[in-house]
Amino acid sequence: MSKESKIFLGEKDMPGQWYNVTADMPNKPLPPLHPGTKQPIGPEDLAPLFPMELIKQEVSSERYIDIPEEVQDIYKIWRPTPLHRAYKLEKYLDSPCKIYYKNESVSPAGSHKPNTAVAQAYYNYKEGVRKMTTETGAGQWGSALAFATQHFGIDLKVFMVKISYEQKPYRKSMMNVWNADVIPSPSNLTDSGKQILAGDPDSPGSLGIAISEAVETAAKDPDAKYSLGSVLNHVLLHQTIIGLEAQKQMEMAGDYPDIVMACFGGGSNFAGISFPFLGDNFRDGKNTRVVAIEPASCPKLTRGQFQYDFGDTIGLTPLLPMFTLGHNFVPAKIHAGGLRYHGAGSIVSQLLRDDLIEAQSVRQLESFEAGLAFAKTEGIIPAPETSHVIAGVIREVNKAKEEGTKKTILFNFSGHGIIDLAAYDKYFAGELQDHEVTNEEIAKSIGELEKLV
Amino acid sequence: MSKESKIFLGEKDMPGQWYNVTADMPNKPLPPLHPGTKQPIGPEDLAPLFPMELIKQEVSSERYIDIPEEVQDIYKIWRPTPLHRAYKLEKYLDSPCKIYYKNESVSPAGSHKPNTAVAQAYYNYKEGVRKMTTETGAGQWGSALAFATQHFGIDLKVFMVKISYEQKPYRKSMMNVWNADVIPSPSNLTDSGKQILAGDPDSPGSLGIAISEAVETAAKDPDAKYSLGSVLNHVLLHQTIIGLEAQKQMEMAGDYPDIVMACFGGGSNFAGISFPFLGDNFRDGKNTRVVAIEPASCPKLTRGQFQYDFGDTIGLTPLLPMFTLGHNFVPAKIHAGGLRYHGAGSIVSQLLRDDLIEAQSVRQLESFEAGLAFAKTEGIIPAPETSHVIAGVIREVNKAKEEGTKKTILFNFSGHGIIDLAAYDKYFAGELQDHEVTNEEIAKSIGELEKLV
């Protein structure tokens, strides 16, 4: 094999700006609304939770936003990440398509999440914040933010869904290594937690409850701010370094993608890899297909409804314009915990409304088969979330074979599955099932939403 | 920060040969002896266990040995590995020394072990072997060989120390992902295992017992061969790609090390990083200090005795000339499982006898403190084994400060600790102790060795 399978970008060639897709979107996303007044919220509504620079980014219409030197310095611990040509997977699939993947699993926390964690920690630090709170489900986001905050001497409190706290001790340990205070949620530290525990002392917790505890803690403490790992515009913005690097690396490889793909939970890794290529579509007349892969058990993009809904389960956030299954929707307990979110952020939702991106859903067993094929050929064991996009890529390869076409596919390898190996055990033991949600379940969940706007 | 902190080598610049240090050593290692005849063993003695090409490498005096194309092709999944300049650790230590590390944690199995696993699997495959056996303690070696054998369609049976099988399920899962058959040892599949179980049905197992089971299984099956992950000359040879790449990368950085360091278990990662630099010492009059860091609880290099001893606990191997604590020595249960081996291979032992390398021992708590400092600055969480060399590096930095000197230090970052996070938990909980072995314990263990030769 004479061609390089890994394309490295030097640190000096790392992009110095993030890309803001809203500058180029034909239709801008609708604004978030205040749940009481039903009017667009202003910066003052968000100021108790976020530093002003992030609030500005949330509503910015600038095309490019500078990445601060201090953030770039920490990015360089692992960035630029390698772009791989998946020669061995191509051979295994007998693929007429070229397959490239951007390897975000090389970060200290093992996923793309630190791209925004470092930026958020920095802007908080810059504005004098020394205490932050967040929630985490399986722990990917919490460990990324712990890694980031300790670099700036910020104390971090992570409310971790109790059942994950008990079942996934390695993620908790990782957060401890990076100095975070990890609290099983529901806890007695907040009114939200106490309320839940009063009703059910053995509550296993949920992401919705953990968000409530983290938001409440930050809102009550004038010195503390809150941080979210996906969905919001500024989070997606920070992730675009993935796609911006990939554009340079594809050019180094002498290629350009026909299809860009990512798995989809709240949208952060999807936005990261795809928005810069959408920018090329919008500005340069490129025609790249952009495809989000979501789990069949939580299909907000393919089967949800576009409307204003809460971003959290309890209803503490502003109302966001989103494709949603309803904020009370409870997805089946698939192992791709990062994809179990009821809605999509406002930018992605607008893009989908305008038919500028596509979405497909994949069942759990198909995703595990794809993940194993990848681990056996390309070597890296994928996170269960990442296995979803690999399944989507294999579908595209099979389609190209049927059609007799040859495409160039680029996907985001969002994270490794080293701490999710228990899920593979269950797969081998035949204990995993497919969970496809019924139309009735979706109708019920969406029906429960009295029209919020 | 203007200088690049990661130095990447292109795949086309990956070395095409391994380096055999025995070609340049002033005194060659003594030969292994047959335990019965006390005469040097010949190839026919090893043929039941190893393919002929590996036996040839074991006794080769050629300076360079070609890396087969097929092995290079699989190496390129993760190789060349990056060389990092540890700017953030230097800053944290206020170091007058430059610190570089070769990052072997980026391999699919998370350590340097696949460098020899892939080569061994290939030579076995080439000679028609389709069944292999090995043992593993904590699972690093077993997972590396599983990754390698599945690429060549070889069935692998791994005897895994039972207590690790039960306590470290993620390593077992990783081996399963790569198709290996993992058996808790002692098992009922071998006479060795049955014998142990007859005496103690609840035996937690040991590396010695697992080796016996793996060797016995291979010896009894004419179609199967056995594989070892350290100690032997051919294993050390395959690891030299680490140091050969590092030489090119140090040159790209415009530097050359004054000190090369690695942690020491059986010697494979130590040999990998250091032998090519020793070659420069021997041939080009360079004067690089080469330092092995072993745990205080298993100090064969600093407090052991040079003599012929068995490579395994039961006494199935040939007699090897080694610095040893005695093959019955039972090291304390420190978390750096990969460093709990009673002896050093014959090449390293000869080098130490001739004062061509140095050794130091580090206690467990010092190693964890060093590992945490690294995780908080450079981002990657080190394996407990790797934390030992980091502690050694910090000592050299402190020494340089006292002496007012400025050294350039290169060390091998042999593996990440993502699957060893439970060890960090115990450290935080104050449950870890230092274990320094007493002179009496060593004297007793070595005294038990009736002079074998």
mmCIF file of C-alpha atoms in Angstrom, chain A residues 1-13 69 73-80 84 88 101 106 108-109 147 150-151 167-174 176-179 372 375-381 416 418-422 424-425 428, chain B residues 1-13 69 73-80 84 88 101 106 108-109 147 150-151 167-174 176-179 372 375-381 416 418-422 424-425 428:
data_model
loop_
_atom_site.group_PDB
_atom_site.id
_atom_site.type_symbol
_atom_site.label_atom_id
_atom_site.label_comp_id
_atom_site.label_asym_id
_atom_site.label_seq_id
_atom_site.Cartn_x
_atom_site.Cartn_y
_atom_site.Cartn_z
ATOM 1 C CA MET A 1 0.000 0.000 0.000
ATOM 2 C CA SER A 2 1.813 3.105 -1.150
ATOM 3 C CA LYS A 3 -0.648 5.842 -0.210
ATOM 4 C CA GLU A 4 -0.661 7.180 3.344
ATOM 5 C CA SER A 5 -3.654 6.037 5.334
ATOM 6 C CA LYS A 6 -3.322 8.814 7.958
ATOM 7 C CA ILE A 7 -3.204 12.459 6.960
ATOM 8 C CA PHE A 8 -1.675 14.692 9.619
ATOM 9 C CA LEU A 9 -1.963 18.451 9.767
ATOM 10 C CA GLY A 10 0.787 20.363 11.555
ATOM 11 C CA GLU A 11 -0.097 22.375 14.650
ATOM 12 C CA LYS A 12 0.829 25.573 12.826
ATOM 13 C CA ASP A 13 -1.827 24.735 10.211
ATOM 14 C CA GLU A 69 -4.624 31.677 21.766
ATOM 15 C CA ASP A 73 -2.735 26.077 23.151
ATOM 16 C CA ILE A 74 -4.816 23.430 24.937
ATOM 17 C CA TYR A 75 -6.306 22.129 21.675
ATOM 18 C CA LYS A 76 -2.744 21.322 20.630
ATOM 19 C CA ILE A 77 -2.518 18.654 23.312
ATOM 20 C CA TRP A 78 -4.368 16.459 20.798
ATOM 21 C CA ARG A 79 -5.293 18.619 17.787
ATOM 22 C CA PRO A 80 -5.145 18.688 14.825
ATOM 23 C CA HIS A 84 -7.721 8.455 8.083
ATOM 24 C CA LYS A 88 -8.904 -1.787 5.419
ATOM 25 C CA TYR A 101 -12.840 9.379 8.769
ATOM 26 C CA VAL A 106 -7.566 10.795 20.157
ATOM 27 C CA PRO A 108 -7.699 12.989 26.348
ATOM 28 C CA ALA A 109 -11.353 12.274 27.136
ATOM 29 C CA PHE A 147 -10.284 17.924 31.649
ATOM 30 C CA GLN A 150 -8.756 21.891 35.662
ATOM 31 C CA HIS A 151 -6.484 23.586 33.104
ATOM 32 C CA GLN A 167 -22.586 1.213 36.580
ATOM 33 C CA LYS A 168 -19.841 3.203 34.821
ATOM 34 C CA PRO A 169 -17.255 3.824 37.520
ATOM 35 C CA TYR A 170 -14.413 4.432 35.053
ATOM 36 C CA ARG A 171 -15.910 7.677 33.775
ATOM 37 C CA LYS A 172 -16.303 8.909 37.338
ATOM 38 C CA SER A 173 -12.679 7.962 38.032
ATOM 39 C CA MET A 174 -11.590 9.895 34.957
ATOM 40 C CA ASN A 176 -11.706 12.532 39.607
ATOM 41 C CA VAL A 177 -8.286 12.368 37.939
ATOM 42 C CA TRP A 178 -9.085 15.806 36.544
ATOM 43 C CA ASN A 179 -10.210 17.167 39.937
ATOM 44 C CA LEU A 372 -17.324 -4.633 15.167
ATOM 45 C CA ALA A 375 -12.782 -2.604 15.143
ATOM 46 C CA LYS A 376 -11.617 -5.660 13.227
ATOM 47 C CA THR A 377 -10.393 -3.759 10.188
ATOM 48 C CA GLU A 378 -9.376 -0.239 11.192
ATOM 49 C CA GLY A 379 -8.404 -1.341 14.700
ATOM 50 C CA ILE A 380 -10.094 1.306 16.838
ATOM 51 C CA ILE A 381 -13.047 0.110 18.920
ATOM 52 C CA HIS A 416 -13.687 5.339 21.078
ATOM 53 C CA ILE A 418 -12.822 1.594 25.437
ATOM 54 C CA ILE A 419 -14.963 2.555 28.431
ATOM 55 C CA ASP A 420 -18.089 1.112 26.789
ATOM 56 C CA LEU A 421 -16.765 -2.407 26.396
ATOM 57 C CA ALA A 422 -19.474 -3.775 28.671
ATOM 58 C CA TYR A 424 -19.978 -5.202 23.492
ATOM 59 C CA ASP A 425 -20.123 -7.990 26.095
ATOM 60 C CA PHE A 428 -21.888 -11.023 22.315
ATOM 61 C CA MET B 1 3.598 28.747 21.922
ATOM 62 C CA SER B 2 5.127 28.761 18.493
ATOM 63 C CA LYS B 3 6.939 25.432 18.412
ATOM 64 C CA GLU B 4 5.017 22.268 17.559
ATOM 65 C CA SER B 5 4.435 20.045 20.570
ATOM 66 C CA LYS B 6 3.733 16.936 18.461
ATOM 67 C CA ILE B 7 6.188 15.692 15.864
ATOM 68 C CA PHE B 8 4.622 13.412 13.286
ATOM 69 C CA LEU B 9 6.489 11.136 10.937
ATOM 70 C CA GLY B 10 4.821 10.230 7.646
ATOM 71 C CA GLU B 11 3.960 6.594 6.964
ATOM 72 C CA LYS B 12 6.419 6.571 4.075
ATOM 73 C CA ASP B 13 9.175 7.501 6.545
ATOM 74 C CA GLU B 69 5.486 -5.548 4.053
ATOM 75 C CA ASP B 73 0.822 -2.525 6.511
ATOM 76 C CA ILE B 74 -0.797 -3.336 9.873
ATOM 77 C CA TYR B 75 1.650 -1.116 11.792
ATOM 78 C CA LYS B 76 0.336 1.769 9.707
ATOM 79 C CA ILE B 77 -3.044 1.505 11.424
ATOM 80 C CA TRP B 78 -1.411 3.496 14.229
ATOM 81 C CA ARG B 79 2.290 3.932 13.360
ATOM 82 C CA PRO B 80 4.422 6.000 13.180
ATOM 83 C CA HIS B 84 5.526 14.881 21.932
ATOM 84 C CA LYS B 88 3.019 21.623 29.744
ATOM 85 C CA TYR B 101 7.910 11.382 25.031
ATOM 86 C CA VAL B 106 -2.207 5.420 20.413
ATOM 87 C CA PRO B 108 -5.592 -0.042 19.107
ATOM 88 C CA ALA B 109 -4.781 -1.999 22.281
ATOM 89 C CA PHE B 147 -5.805 -7.614 17.725
ATOM 90 C CA GLN B 150 -7.497 -11.745 13.978
ATOM 91 C CA HIS B 151 -5.891 -9.813 11.119
ATOM 92 C CA GLN B 167 -11.791 -7.928 38.197
ATOM 93 C CA LYS B 168 -10.836 -6.474 34.809
ATOM 94 C CA PRO B 169 -13.734 -7.413 32.538
ATOM 95 C CA TYR B 170 -12.964 -4.667 29.976
ATOM 96 C CA ARG B 171 -9.718 -6.286 28.869
ATOM 97 C CA LYS B 172 -11.557 -9.578 28.367
ATOM 98 C CA SER B 173 -14.233 -7.750 26.363
ATOM 99 C CA MET B 174 -11.539 -6.171 24.210
ATOM 100 C CA ASN B 176 -13.593 -10.834 22.569
ATOM 101 C CA VAL B 177 -14.080 -7.940 20.142
ATOM 102 C CA TRP B 178 -10.997 -9.231 18.364
ATOM 103 C CA ASN B 179 -12.273 -12.833 18.319
ATOM 104 C CA LEU B 372 -1.510 12.396 37.985
ATOM 105 C CA ALA B 375 -2.643 13.535 33.286
ATOM 106 C CA LYS B 376 -3.299 17.080 34.483
ATOM 107 C CA THR B 377 -0.723 18.718 32.242
ATOM 108 C CA GLU B 378 -0.213 16.620 29.119
ATOM 109 C CA GLY B 379 -3.790 15.297 29.197
ATOM 110 C CA ILE B 380 -3.243 11.581 28.663
ATOM 111 C CA ILE B 381 -3.949 9.361 31.678
ATOM 112 C CA HIS B 416 -2.656 4.743 28.616
ATOM 113 C CA ILE B 418 -8.095 4.217 30.609
ATOM 114 C CA ILE B 419 -8.799 0.606 31.571
ATOM 115 C CA ASP B 420 -6.816 0.973 34.809
ATOM 116 C CA LEU B 421 -8.899 3.799 36.236
ATOM 117 C CA ALA B 422 -9.945 1.665 39.196
ATOM 118 C CA TYR B 424 -6.599 5.722 40.452
ATOM 119 C CA ASP B 425 -9.806 5.380 42.500
ATOM 120 C CA PHE B 428 -7.693 8.745 45.804
#
